[in-house]
Structures are given as C-alpha cells and as structure tokens.
Amino acid sequence: MSYPRLPALTRRAFLASAAVVSASTILRSQARATSVRAFHLRAGYGRAQIAPEPYGQTPVWCYDGSLPGPEIRVRQGERLRIAVANALDEETTVHWHGVRVPNAMDGVPHLTQAPIAPGEVFVYEFDAVDAGTFWYHPHHRSFEQVGRGLYGPMIVEEAVPVQVDRDLTWLLSDWRLTRSAEVRDDFGNRHDMMHNGRVGNTVTINGRVPDTFPVRKGERIRLRLINAANARIFGLDFGSHEPVVIALDGQPVEPHAPEGRLVVLGPAMRADVILDMTADAGSQVSVVDRFYEGLEYRLVDLAYEKQPLRDTAPDWPLALPPNPLPEPELATAARHEVTFNGGMMGAMVMQEMGGSMGEAAPGGMMGGMGSMMNMMHSGGIWFVNGVAAEGHIMDPILTLARDKSHVIAMTNATAWHHPIHLHGHSFRVISRNGKPTRHREWQDTVLMSPRERVEIAFVADNVGDWMLHCHVLEHQAAGMMGVFRVA
Ligand code: C2O
Ligand code: CU
C-alpha cells in the first residue's frame, strides 16, 4: 500500500494505516472492499450562526469550517480513507463513533495512536462494515473539543434502504452560551464534572437554533437523530405523530414505537426514526424535549405546507436489513462485572446499597463508605471498578478472550444517568434490572439510569485495547473510563 498523493503525510500516519491490513478480525471476516472513498477533514477554527439574528456569529472549533462537520456518506462495504489535518493549536484525534474499525483506526490518543500534533495529518482507513447512522468527533480533550463544535455525521447506506420520501439527519447539540452568544469557556469545571456534566442553555439542530421545519402531509421521513451534546439527554416528543424506531446506534432493531412515545437519546446515542407526517396540511406541530422534568422546551415546529404530498401514510415496509454482527451465545458466555461509582451523592448511594457492591468488584475496593471516602480523596470523581482513570497509560480492567461470547453486567452505583460506550464492538442490551429487554437491541452506547443494572452481550471479535467510558464528557474526563483488552 502506498499513499503518494496525500500531502504532508507523517510517517506515523503511514505506519498506523499500514497496520490496519493485518490487525483486524473485522477485515479478516469481511470480503475486501472494492472501492475506496477518499475524504479530507480539517479540524480548525470557524464561526457559525448558532443563535438566531440579531445575535452575531459564534466563534467555534469545527471541521472544514462548517458546523456540524461535513456529512461523510458512503455505501455499506466501501472502504474509507480519511485524511485528518489538524489546524488547531492543540493536539487532536478523530474517533468514528460506533463504527467497528480496526484498533489502530479508533482514534484514541495514547492508546491506539499518538495524538495528531498541530500542523500534522493522520490518515484513517477502514471498511464500512455496518450500514447505519454514526458520527465522528475528537477523542482528545473531548469535553472541550466536542463542546466547541468538533463533530459531524457519518452515514453508511444500506444496499437496499427502507423506502422513504426524505432521508434526513438531525445532529443535536447543546451549547453553553454567554449573553453575547459566545461559548462560555468554563470547560472542565469541577461542578460540571461532579454533577450531570456540561448541560448548556442552547440546543441546536445541525448547528443552528431551529425555528420551523417544513414538512408535507402524507410524507414519510427517515429521521436520523444523533446526540452530539457533551452531557444533555434528549427525550423527544413529536406531538401527535407516532415515531417508529427502526435503528438504534446505527444497528437495525425490530421497528417499534418508543416507550411513552418518547425518543430518548443519551450523549453519543443515535436513533433512526420513521415519521409519517399525519397532521393536517397548513398546521404546525411542536417537537418538545421532555427529558428533564420541569425543564421541557420546544425544540422545533414541524410546519405543514398547504399542499399535501398524499392523503394517507404509505404502507411501505419498515424493517432494515441486518448488519453482519456475530450473535453472542449466552449459555456459554464468560461473565464480567463492571461497577460505576462516584459523583455527588455517590457515597450516599453506596451506603443505601449497604456496600453490597463490594463482592462483585475486583480489588476489594468497593466495600462501603470507608473505601468510598478513600476514592473521593484520591482526587478522581468517578470510578470504574474502583479506579478513576488518570493519565495516558491505562491497564485493562477486563481482558476478553477473542472470538468468544461475553456478558458484562454493569452496575450504576451512582445517583446520575450515564451513557456507557464501548469501543470496537456493538453489543446486545439483554437485561435491565434483571428483566430481559423487549428488543435485545444492539447498541454501542447504553444509557444507564441511576442505580440501574444492565447486562450487555457480544462476541469480542475485534482484537486490541478498547475504551469503555461514560459519554458525558465531563464524567469521562473525571475518571469514568477504562480499557478492556480483546486478546
Ligand atoms: Cu464517542 Cu469514546 O467516544
Ligand atoms: Cu457519566
């Protein structure tokens, strides 16, 4: 392999790209992609009209000067080659969230690659194994880099997609703006880290505060929702419409109405929703975010044009073709425990649970109040199996036998929600608080409620050291991450 035509290619980038060829079981198990699609991304500074006039433009960090970054759209089975240039004054990387890539392409600084220094280029190259809705973002100081606008959608089209009138992407993000519409620069403050993260005061769709969104009666829309916020959880209510979820985190799911008609998305999560526009021509229906009780707000109004497209909703089939995911074998799966601890009121929760989490966790660090106090004193705020991740070198908290099935039972022993993300794999969510899930959905990020216990299952078929972390980026920065090794 050679990349003679790419400018400013570093030796490091070349080596990492070359390593892909042998490193991945995904590649091993896939027919080699035939066509390569080349992309360029430049992480840098820009300005965007986030807040409506008369507010001015907001200085942001973004890809290719646009907010969100350009949509990377390919066909399933194609190979992507993405040259990322760093025009920031600090190091960065890009992580392809939810895409099952070879380890060396995963974009985790100091774990899978050296960070991309200012002025340097790193070339990522991988196959689009799964069709679905994904996104990309930095994995270096992401609480600030993502919070300032570095992210973009990545769409992998099915060979035969579901039939719709419009295929749309809404990338949702959340900003903490000052009165003059500048991004408040209190990134990484201790209060955000200890509580529910950097929840902002301004929500955007595709980089703008939305007002109305034009639709037509009878129209069928595939809405790809991506939560790119640092910390905000969305619970979208489409009013009189009945959204049908057909994919979660890019992976097809049995088409179903979401519980309570609310599409709930923790940070980093995606949902593909089929929306039939069933209200009257000329009417307006508000989309309301109801996740936080008492803090509901109108996100956008669906504004029906005067002319209907058709009188009744189409009856086209809704199910997506499955992706090539290996099915975990639950009867023979190896079992592992992961416990999340910490945050404000963490000690209180520990006490209520009588320290009974202790036996499950390795290292004997979890036994009740005393050790909780030790943890608080160690400087970290959040803990995975008793350890707050610090620095760059991370020993794995779990080692998973390659190509074997694994069940990870995860306990949220905190008083907060946490969207827990695993790199390199999609997993089935098989139970919540001991109850089997209805759809056994594939996810790459699972939103855990306070004190909830969630079991996930997957085949560890992607060799390497991978991150497992909370996608509330302030929690991640304050210790809520770990490494699992597939070997
Ligand atoms: Cu979306 Cu580890 O990240
Ligand atoms: Cu968290």
PDB file of C-alpha atoms and ligand atoms in Angstrom, residues 195-196 340 382 414 416-420 469-476 480, ligand 2:
ATOM      1  CA  HIS A 195     -22.870  16.582  38.662  1.00  0.00           C
ATOM      2  CA  ASN A 196     -24.566  15.890  35.346  1.00  0.00           C
ATOM      3  CA  PHE A 340     -19.574   2.629  38.226  1.00  0.00           C
ATOM      4  CA  TRP A 382     -15.846   8.875  39.030  1.00  0.00           C
ATOM      5  CA  THR A 414     -24.373   6.454  41.361  1.00  0.00           C
ATOM      6  CA  TRP A 416     -26.774  10.024  37.936  1.00  0.00           C
ATOM      7  CA  HIS A 417     -27.504   8.889  34.402  1.00  0.00           C
ATOM      8  CA  HIS A 418     -24.540   7.581  32.427  1.00  0.00           C
ATOM      9  CA  PRO A 419     -24.410   6.721  28.717  1.00  0.00           C
ATOM     10  CA  ILE A 420     -21.795   3.955  28.705  1.00  0.00           C
ATOM     11  CA  HIS A 469     -16.377   5.055  29.186  1.00  0.00           C
ATOM     12  CA  CYS A 470     -19.187   7.342  30.088  1.00  0.00           C
ATOM     13  CA  HIS A 471     -20.079   9.641  27.189  1.00  0.00           C
ATOM     14  CA  VAL A 472     -20.938  12.512  29.479  1.00  0.00           C
ATOM     15  CA  LEU A 473     -17.621  14.019  28.502  1.00  0.00           C
ATOM     16  CA  GLU A 474     -17.053  15.681  31.878  1.00  0.00           C
ATOM     17  CA  HIS A 475     -17.545  12.345  33.610  1.00  0.00           C
ATOM     18  CA  GLN A 476     -15.108  10.717  31.233  1.00  0.00           C
ATOM     19  CA  MET A 480     -15.156   7.473  34.278  1.00  0.00           C
TER      20      MET A 480
HETATM   21 CU    CU B   2     -21.430   9.587  33.351  1.00  0.00          CU
END
